[in-house]
PDB file of C-alpha atoms in Angstrom:
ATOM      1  CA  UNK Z  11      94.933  83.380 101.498  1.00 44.00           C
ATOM      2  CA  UNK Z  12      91.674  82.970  99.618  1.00 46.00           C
ATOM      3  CA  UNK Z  13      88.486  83.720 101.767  1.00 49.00           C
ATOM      4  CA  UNK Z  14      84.747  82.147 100.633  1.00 48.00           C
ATOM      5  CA  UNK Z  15      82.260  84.720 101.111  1.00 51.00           C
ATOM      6  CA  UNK Z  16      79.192  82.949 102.512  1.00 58.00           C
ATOM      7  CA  UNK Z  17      76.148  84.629 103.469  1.00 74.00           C
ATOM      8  CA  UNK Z  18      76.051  88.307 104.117  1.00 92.00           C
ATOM      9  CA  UNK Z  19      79.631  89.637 104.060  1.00 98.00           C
ATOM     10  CA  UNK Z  20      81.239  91.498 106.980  1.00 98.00           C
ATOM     11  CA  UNK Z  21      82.781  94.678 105.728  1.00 98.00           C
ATOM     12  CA  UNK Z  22      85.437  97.242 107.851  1.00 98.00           C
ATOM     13  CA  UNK Z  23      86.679  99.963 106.086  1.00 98.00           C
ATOM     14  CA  UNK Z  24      90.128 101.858 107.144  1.00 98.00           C
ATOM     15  CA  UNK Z  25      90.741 105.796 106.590  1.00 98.00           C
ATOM     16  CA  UNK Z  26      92.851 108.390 107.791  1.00 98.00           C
ATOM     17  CA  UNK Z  27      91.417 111.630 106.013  1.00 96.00           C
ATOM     18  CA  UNK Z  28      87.724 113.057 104.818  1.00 95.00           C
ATOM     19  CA  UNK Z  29      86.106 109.616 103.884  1.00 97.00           C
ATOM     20  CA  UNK Z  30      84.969 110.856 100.325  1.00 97.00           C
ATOM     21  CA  UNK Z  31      85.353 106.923  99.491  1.00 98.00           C
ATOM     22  CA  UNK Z  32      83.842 105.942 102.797  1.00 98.00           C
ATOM     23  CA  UNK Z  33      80.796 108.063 102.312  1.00 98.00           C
ATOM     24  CA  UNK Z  34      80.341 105.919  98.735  1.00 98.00           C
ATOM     25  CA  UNK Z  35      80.889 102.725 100.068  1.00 98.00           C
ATOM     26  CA  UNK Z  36      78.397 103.535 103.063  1.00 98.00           C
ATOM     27  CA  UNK Z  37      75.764 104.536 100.111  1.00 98.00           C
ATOM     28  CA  UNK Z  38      76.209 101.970  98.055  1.00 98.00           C
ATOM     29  CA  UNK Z  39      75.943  99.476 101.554  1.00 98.00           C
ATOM     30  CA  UNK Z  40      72.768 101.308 102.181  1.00 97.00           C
ATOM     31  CA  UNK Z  41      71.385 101.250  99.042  1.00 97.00           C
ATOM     32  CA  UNK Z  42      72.222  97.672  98.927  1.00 97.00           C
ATOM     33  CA  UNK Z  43      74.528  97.594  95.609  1.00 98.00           C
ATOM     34  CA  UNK Z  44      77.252  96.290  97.967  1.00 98.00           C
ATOM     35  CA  UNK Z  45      75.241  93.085 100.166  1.00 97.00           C
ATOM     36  CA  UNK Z  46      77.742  93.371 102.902  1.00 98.00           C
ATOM     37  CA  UNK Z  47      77.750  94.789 106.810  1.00 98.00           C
ATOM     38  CA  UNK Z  48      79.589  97.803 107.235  1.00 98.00           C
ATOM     39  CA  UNK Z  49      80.590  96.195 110.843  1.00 98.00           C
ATOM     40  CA  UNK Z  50      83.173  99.106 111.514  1.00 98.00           C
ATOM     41  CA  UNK Z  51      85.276 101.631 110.437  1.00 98.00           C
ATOM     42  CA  UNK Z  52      88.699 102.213 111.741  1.00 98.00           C
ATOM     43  CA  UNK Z  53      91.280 105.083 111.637  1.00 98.00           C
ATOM     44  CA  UNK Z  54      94.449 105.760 112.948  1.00 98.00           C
ATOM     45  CA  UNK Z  55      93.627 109.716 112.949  1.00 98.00           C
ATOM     46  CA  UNK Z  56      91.289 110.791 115.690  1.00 98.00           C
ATOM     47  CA  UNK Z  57      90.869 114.126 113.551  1.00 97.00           C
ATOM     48  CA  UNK Z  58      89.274 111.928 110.799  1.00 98.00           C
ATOM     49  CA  UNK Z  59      86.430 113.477 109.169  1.00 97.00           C
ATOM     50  CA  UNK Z  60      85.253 110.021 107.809  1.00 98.00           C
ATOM     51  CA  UNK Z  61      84.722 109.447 111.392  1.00 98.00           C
ATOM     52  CA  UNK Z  62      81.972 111.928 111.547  1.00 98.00           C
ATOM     53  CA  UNK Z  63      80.396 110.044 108.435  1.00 97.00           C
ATOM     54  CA  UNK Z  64      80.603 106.898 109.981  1.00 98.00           C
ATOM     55  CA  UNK Z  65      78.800 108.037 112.763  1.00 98.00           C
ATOM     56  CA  UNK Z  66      76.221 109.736 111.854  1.00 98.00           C
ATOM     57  CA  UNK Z  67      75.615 106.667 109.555  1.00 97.00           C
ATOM     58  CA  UNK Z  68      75.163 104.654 112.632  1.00 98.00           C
ATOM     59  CA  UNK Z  69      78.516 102.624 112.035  1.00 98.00           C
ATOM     60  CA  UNK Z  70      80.387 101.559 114.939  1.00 98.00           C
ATOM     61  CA  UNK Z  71      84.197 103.512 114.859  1.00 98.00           C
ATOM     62  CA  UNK Z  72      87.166 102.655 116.390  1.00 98.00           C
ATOM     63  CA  UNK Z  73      90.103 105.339 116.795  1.00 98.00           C
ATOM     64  CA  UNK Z  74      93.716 103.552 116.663  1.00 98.00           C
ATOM     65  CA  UNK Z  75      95.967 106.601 117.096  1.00 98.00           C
ATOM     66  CA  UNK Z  76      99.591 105.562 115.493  1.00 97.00           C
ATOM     67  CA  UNK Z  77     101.402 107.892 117.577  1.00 97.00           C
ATOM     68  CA  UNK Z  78      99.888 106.115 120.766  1.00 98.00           C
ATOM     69  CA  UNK Z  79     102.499 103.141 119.509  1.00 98.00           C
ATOM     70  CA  UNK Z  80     106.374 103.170 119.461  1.00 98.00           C
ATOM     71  CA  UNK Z  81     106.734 101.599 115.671  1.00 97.00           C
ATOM     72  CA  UNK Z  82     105.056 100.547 113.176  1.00 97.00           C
ATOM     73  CA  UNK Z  83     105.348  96.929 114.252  1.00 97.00           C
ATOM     74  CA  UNK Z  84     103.124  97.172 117.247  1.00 98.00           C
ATOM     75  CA  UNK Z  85     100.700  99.579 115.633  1.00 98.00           C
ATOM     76  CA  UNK Z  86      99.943  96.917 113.295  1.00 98.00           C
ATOM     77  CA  UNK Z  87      99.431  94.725 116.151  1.00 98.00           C
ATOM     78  CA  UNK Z  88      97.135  96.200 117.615  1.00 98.00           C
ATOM     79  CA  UNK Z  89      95.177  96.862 114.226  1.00 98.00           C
ATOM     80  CA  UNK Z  90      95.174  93.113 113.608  1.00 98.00           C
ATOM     81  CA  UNK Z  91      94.122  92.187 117.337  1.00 98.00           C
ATOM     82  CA  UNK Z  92      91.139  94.486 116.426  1.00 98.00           C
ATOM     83  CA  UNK Z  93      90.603  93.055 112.852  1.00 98.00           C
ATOM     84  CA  UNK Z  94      90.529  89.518 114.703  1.00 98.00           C
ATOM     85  CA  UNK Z  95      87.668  90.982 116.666  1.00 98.00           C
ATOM     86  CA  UNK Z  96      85.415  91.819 114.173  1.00 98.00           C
ATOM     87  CA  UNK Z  97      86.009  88.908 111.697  1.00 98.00           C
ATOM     88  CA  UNK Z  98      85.765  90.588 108.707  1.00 98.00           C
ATOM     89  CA  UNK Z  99      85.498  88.813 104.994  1.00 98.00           C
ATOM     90  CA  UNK Z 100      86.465  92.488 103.195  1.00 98.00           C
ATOM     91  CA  UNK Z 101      89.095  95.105 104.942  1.00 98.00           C
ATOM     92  CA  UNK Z 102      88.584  98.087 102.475  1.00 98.00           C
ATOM     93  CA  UNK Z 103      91.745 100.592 102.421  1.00 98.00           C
ATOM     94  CA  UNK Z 104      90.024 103.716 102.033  1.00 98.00           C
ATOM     95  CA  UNK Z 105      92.288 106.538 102.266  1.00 96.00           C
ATOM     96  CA  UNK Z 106      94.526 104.688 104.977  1.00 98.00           C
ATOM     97  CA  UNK Z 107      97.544 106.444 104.595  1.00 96.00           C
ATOM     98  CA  UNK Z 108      99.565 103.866 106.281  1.00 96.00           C
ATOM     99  CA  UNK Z 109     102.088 101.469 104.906  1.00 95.00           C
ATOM    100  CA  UNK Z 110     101.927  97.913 106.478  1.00 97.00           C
ATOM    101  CA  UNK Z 111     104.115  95.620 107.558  1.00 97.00           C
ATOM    102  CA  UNK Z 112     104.119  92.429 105.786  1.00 97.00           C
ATOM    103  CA  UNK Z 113     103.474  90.105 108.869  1.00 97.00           C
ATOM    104  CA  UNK Z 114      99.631  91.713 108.744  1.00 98.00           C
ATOM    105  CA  UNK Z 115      99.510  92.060 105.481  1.00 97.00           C
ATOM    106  CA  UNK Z 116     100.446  88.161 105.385  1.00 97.00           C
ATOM    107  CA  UNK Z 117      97.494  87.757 107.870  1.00 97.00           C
ATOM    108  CA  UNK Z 118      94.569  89.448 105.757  1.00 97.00           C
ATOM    109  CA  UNK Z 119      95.638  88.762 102.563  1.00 96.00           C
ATOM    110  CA  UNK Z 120      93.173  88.138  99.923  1.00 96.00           C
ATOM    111  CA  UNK Z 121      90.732  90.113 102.253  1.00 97.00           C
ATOM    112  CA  UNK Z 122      92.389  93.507 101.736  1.00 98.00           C
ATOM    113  CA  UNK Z 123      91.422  96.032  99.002  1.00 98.00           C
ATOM    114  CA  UNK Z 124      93.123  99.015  98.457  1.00 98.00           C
ATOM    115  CA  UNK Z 125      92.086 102.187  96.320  1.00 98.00           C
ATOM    116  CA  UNK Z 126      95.334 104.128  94.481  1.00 98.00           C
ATOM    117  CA  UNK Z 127      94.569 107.436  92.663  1.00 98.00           C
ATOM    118  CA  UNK Z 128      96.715 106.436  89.740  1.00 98.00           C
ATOM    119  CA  UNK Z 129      97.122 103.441  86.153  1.00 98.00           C
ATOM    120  CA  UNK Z 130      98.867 101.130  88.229  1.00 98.00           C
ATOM    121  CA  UNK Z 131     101.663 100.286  87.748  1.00 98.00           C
ATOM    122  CA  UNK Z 132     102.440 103.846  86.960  1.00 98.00           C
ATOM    123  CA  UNK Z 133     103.420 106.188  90.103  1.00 98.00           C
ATOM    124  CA  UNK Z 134     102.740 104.345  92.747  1.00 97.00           C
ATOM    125  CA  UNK Z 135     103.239 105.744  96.262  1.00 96.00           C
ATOM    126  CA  UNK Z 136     101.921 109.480  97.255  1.00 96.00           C
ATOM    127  CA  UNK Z 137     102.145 112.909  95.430  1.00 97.00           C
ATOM    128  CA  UNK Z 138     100.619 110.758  91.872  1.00 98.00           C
ATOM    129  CA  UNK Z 139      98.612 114.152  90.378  1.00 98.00           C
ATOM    130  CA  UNK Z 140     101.869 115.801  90.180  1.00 98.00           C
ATOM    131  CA  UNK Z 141     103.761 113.544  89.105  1.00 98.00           C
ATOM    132  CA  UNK Z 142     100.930 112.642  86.158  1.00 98.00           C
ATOM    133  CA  UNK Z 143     101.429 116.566  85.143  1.00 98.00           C
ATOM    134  CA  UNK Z 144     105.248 116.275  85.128  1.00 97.00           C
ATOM    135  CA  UNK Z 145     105.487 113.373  83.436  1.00 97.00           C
ATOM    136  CA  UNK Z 146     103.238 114.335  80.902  1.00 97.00           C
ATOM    137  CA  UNK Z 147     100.580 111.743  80.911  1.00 98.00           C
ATOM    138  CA  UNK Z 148      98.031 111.553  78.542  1.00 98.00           C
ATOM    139  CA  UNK Z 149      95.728 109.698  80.901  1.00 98.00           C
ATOM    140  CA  UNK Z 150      95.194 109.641  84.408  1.00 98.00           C
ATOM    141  CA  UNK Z 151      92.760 107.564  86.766  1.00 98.00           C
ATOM    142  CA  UNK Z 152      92.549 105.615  89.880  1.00 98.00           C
ATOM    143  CA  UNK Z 153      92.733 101.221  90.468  1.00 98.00           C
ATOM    144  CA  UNK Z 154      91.402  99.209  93.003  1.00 98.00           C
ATOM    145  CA  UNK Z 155      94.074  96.404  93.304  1.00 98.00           C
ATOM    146  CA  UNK Z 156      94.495  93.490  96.334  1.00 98.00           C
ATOM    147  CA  UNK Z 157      96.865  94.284  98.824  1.00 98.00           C
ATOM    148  CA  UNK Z 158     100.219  92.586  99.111  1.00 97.00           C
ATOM    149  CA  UNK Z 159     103.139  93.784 101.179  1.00 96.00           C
ATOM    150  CA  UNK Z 160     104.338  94.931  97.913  1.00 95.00           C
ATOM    151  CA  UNK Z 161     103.240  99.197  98.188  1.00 95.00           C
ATOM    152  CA  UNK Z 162     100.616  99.916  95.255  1.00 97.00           C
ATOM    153  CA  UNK Z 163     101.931  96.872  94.009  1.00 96.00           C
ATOM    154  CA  UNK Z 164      99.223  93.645  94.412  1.00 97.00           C
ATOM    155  CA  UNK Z 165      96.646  92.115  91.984  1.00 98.00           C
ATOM    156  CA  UNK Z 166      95.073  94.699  89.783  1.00 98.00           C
ATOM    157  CA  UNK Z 167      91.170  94.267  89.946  1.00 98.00           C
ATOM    158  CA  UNK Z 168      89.840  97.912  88.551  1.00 98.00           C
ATOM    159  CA  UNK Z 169      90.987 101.311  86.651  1.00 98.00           C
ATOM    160  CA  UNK Z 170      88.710 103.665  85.677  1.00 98.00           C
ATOM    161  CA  UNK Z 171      90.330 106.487  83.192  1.00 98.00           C
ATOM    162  CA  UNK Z 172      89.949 109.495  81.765  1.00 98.00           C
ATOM    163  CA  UNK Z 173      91.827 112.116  79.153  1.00 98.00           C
ATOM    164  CA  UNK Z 174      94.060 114.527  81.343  1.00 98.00           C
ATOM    165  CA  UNK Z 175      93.301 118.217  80.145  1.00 95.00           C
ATOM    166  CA  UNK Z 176      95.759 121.279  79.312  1.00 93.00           C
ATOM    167  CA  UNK Z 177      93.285 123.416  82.022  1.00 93.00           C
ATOM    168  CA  UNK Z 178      93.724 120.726  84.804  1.00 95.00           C
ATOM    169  CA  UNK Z 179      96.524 120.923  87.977  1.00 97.00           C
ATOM    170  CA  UNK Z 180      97.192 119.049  90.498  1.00 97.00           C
ATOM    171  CA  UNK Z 181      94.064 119.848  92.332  1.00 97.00           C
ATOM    172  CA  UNK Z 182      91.681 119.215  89.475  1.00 97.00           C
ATOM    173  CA  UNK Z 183      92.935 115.962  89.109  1.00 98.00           C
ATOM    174  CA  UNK Z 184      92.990 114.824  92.325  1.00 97.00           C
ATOM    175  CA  UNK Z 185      88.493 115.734  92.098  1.00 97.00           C
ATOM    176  CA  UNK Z 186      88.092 114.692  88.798  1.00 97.00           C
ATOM    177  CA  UNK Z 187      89.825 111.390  90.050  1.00 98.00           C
ATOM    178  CA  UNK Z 188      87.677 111.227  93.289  1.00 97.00           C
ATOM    179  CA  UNK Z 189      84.427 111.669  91.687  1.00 96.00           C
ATOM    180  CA  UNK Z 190      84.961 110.632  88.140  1.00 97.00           C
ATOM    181  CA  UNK Z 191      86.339 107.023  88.778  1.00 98.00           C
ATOM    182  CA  UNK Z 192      87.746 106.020  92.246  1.00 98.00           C
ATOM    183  CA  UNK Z 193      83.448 106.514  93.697  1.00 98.00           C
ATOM    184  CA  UNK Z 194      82.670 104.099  91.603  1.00 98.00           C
ATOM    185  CA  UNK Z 195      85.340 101.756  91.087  1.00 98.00           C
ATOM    186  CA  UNK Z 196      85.782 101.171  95.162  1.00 98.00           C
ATOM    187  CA  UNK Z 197      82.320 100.612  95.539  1.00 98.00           C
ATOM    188  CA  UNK Z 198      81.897  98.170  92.291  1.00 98.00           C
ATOM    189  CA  UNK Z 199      84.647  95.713  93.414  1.00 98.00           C
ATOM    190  CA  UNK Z 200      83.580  96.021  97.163  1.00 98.00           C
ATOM    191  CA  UNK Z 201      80.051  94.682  96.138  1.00 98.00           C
ATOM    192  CA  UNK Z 202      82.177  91.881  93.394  1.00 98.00           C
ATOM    193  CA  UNK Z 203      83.718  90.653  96.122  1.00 98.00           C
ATOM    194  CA  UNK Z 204      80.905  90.715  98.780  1.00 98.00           C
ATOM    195  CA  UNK Z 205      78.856  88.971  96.447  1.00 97.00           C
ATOM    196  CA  UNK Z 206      81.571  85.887  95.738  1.00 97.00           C
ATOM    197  CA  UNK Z 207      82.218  87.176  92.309  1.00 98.00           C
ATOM    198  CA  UNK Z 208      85.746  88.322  93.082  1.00 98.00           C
ATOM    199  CA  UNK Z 209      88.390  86.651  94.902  1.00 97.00           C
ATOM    200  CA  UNK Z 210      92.274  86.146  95.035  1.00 96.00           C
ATOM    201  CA  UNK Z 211      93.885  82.924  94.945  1.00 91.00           C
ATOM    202  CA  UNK Z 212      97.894  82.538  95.260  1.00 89.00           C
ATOM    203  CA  UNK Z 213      97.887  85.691  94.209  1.00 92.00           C
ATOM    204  CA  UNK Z 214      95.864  85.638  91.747  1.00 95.00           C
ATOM    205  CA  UNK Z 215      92.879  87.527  91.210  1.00 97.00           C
ATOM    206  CA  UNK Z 216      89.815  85.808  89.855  1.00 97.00           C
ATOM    207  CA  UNK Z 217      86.714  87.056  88.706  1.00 98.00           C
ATOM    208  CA  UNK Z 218      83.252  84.870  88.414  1.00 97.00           C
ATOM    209  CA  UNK Z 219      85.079  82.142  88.434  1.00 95.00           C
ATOM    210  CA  UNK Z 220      87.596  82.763  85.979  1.00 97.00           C
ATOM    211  CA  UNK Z 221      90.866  84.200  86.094  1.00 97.00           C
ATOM    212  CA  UNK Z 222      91.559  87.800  85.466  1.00 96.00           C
ATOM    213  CA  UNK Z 223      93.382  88.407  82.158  1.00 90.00           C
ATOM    214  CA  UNK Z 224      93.262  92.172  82.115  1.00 96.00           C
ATOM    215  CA  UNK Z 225      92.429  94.803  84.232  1.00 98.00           C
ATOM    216  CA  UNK Z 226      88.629  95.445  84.231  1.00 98.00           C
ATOM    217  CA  UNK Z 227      87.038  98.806  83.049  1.00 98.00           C
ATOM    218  CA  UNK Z 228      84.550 101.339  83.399  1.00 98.00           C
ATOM    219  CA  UNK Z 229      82.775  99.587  80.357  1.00 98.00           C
ATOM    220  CA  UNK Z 230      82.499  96.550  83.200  1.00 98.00           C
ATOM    221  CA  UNK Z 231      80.784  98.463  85.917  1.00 98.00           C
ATOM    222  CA  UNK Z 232      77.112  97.328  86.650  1.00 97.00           C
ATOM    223  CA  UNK Z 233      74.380  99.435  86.519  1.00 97.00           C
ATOM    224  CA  UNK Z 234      74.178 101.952  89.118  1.00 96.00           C
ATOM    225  CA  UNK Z 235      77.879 102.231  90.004  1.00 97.00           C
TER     226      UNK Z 235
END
C-alpha cells in the first residue's frame, strides 16, 4: 500500500521501553526537521518511560496493555481500531517490542517504519549486540527499514555504521548504537517520508522519486540530523 503524503503529515509513534528514539523524533518534530504532527504515541507497557516523555511534551498517549488481550490476534485488533482513529500517514516503530501479525501489518503497510539496532540483513530479531561480539563483526550499526510481516525483514531505507572496538561489550554497543546512528537515522527518514520524499510502492522503496538502489548512508543525512 503506497500512501501520498499531502499537507502536514500525521505522525504516531509506538514504544514499549525508555523512548530514547521517541524523545529524538519529538525534537526533531519540534524543531521542525520532521514537518509532521506527533498526533499520539502508543504503548502496550503502562510502565513505559517514553510515556512520561510524551507527556510532558504535550502529546496525547494511549496505553494498550497486551496482557489485557487473550492473543496476539486481538491485541492487534484493538491497536488497528485505534490506528483507524487517528488516521495516521507515518506509524513509527520505536522500540515496540512486539511482533505483528500480518493481517495489520497488511493494513498499514507502506505507512510503518521500524528502527533495528543492527546491518540488516545481519541478526535480525533481539539480543543483536551480542550476537555482533560473538560473531565477530567488524562493524555494527542500526537500519530504519519498512515494515512487512516479514520480522526485521522489509525494505531497507537507512544504516548508519560504525567500527566495533576491542574495549566495547554488549552494553557499549547497544549506546554507541543509540546515540551514534539510530537518533539520527529514525528521525532523518521520519522527516523523508513526512515530507513526500520517501515512499514504498509494491514493496518497493523509493526515494525522491526514484527507486532505491542501495541502502542510504550517514554521508546522505541532511544537515542537522
Amino acid at each position: 500500500m503506497t500512501v501520498a503524503v499531502k499537507g502536514r503529515a500525521r505522525l504516531v509513534v509506538l514504544i514499549s521501553g525508555r523512548g530514547r528514539n521517541l524523545a529524538a523524533l519529538i525534537a526533531a518534530v519540534n524543531d521542525g526537521r520532521i514537518a509532521a504532527d506527533l498526533v499520539a504515541v502508543i504503548s502496550n507497557r503502562v510502565d513505559a518511560a517514553g510515556l512520561a516523555l510524551a507527556r510532558e511534551a504535550g502529546v496525547p498517549v494511549l496505553v494498550l496493555p497486551h496482557v489485557d488481550y487473550p492473543d496476539r490476534a486481538a491485541f492487534d485488533a484493538a491497536l488497528a481500531s485505534a490506528l483507524r482513529a487517528l488516521e495516521p500517514d507515518i506509524v513509527a516503530l520505536a522500540g515496540f517490542m512486539r511482533i505483528l501479525t500480518e493481517d495489520f501489518v497488511r493494513e498499514f503497510e507502506g505507512r510503518m517504519l521500524n528502527i533495528h539496532p543492527s546491518l540488516l540483513p545481519r541478526h535480525k530479531g533481539l539480543n543483536t549486540h551480542a550476537a555482533v561480539l560473538r560473531d565477530g563483526d567488524a562493524e555494527h550499526g542500526a537500519t530504519v527499514h519498512f515494515v512487512t510481516p516479514q520480522l526485521d525483514g522489509g525494505p531497507l531505507v537507512i544504516q548508519g555504521r560504525f567500527t566495533v572496538s576491542a574495549q566495547d561489550g554488549a552494553q557499549q554497543l547497544a549506546e554507541r548504537v543509540l546515540e551514534q546512528i539510530e537518533c539520527r537515522i529514525y528521525p532523518q527518514a521520519v522527516a523523508w517520508m513526512a515530507g513526500g520524499e520517501l515512499r514504498c510502492e509494491q514493496g518497493v522503496p523509493r526515494f525522491r522519486d526514484r527507486p532505491l538502489s542501495a541502502v542510504l548512508s550517514l554521508d546522505d543525512l541532511e544537515p542537522g540530523f
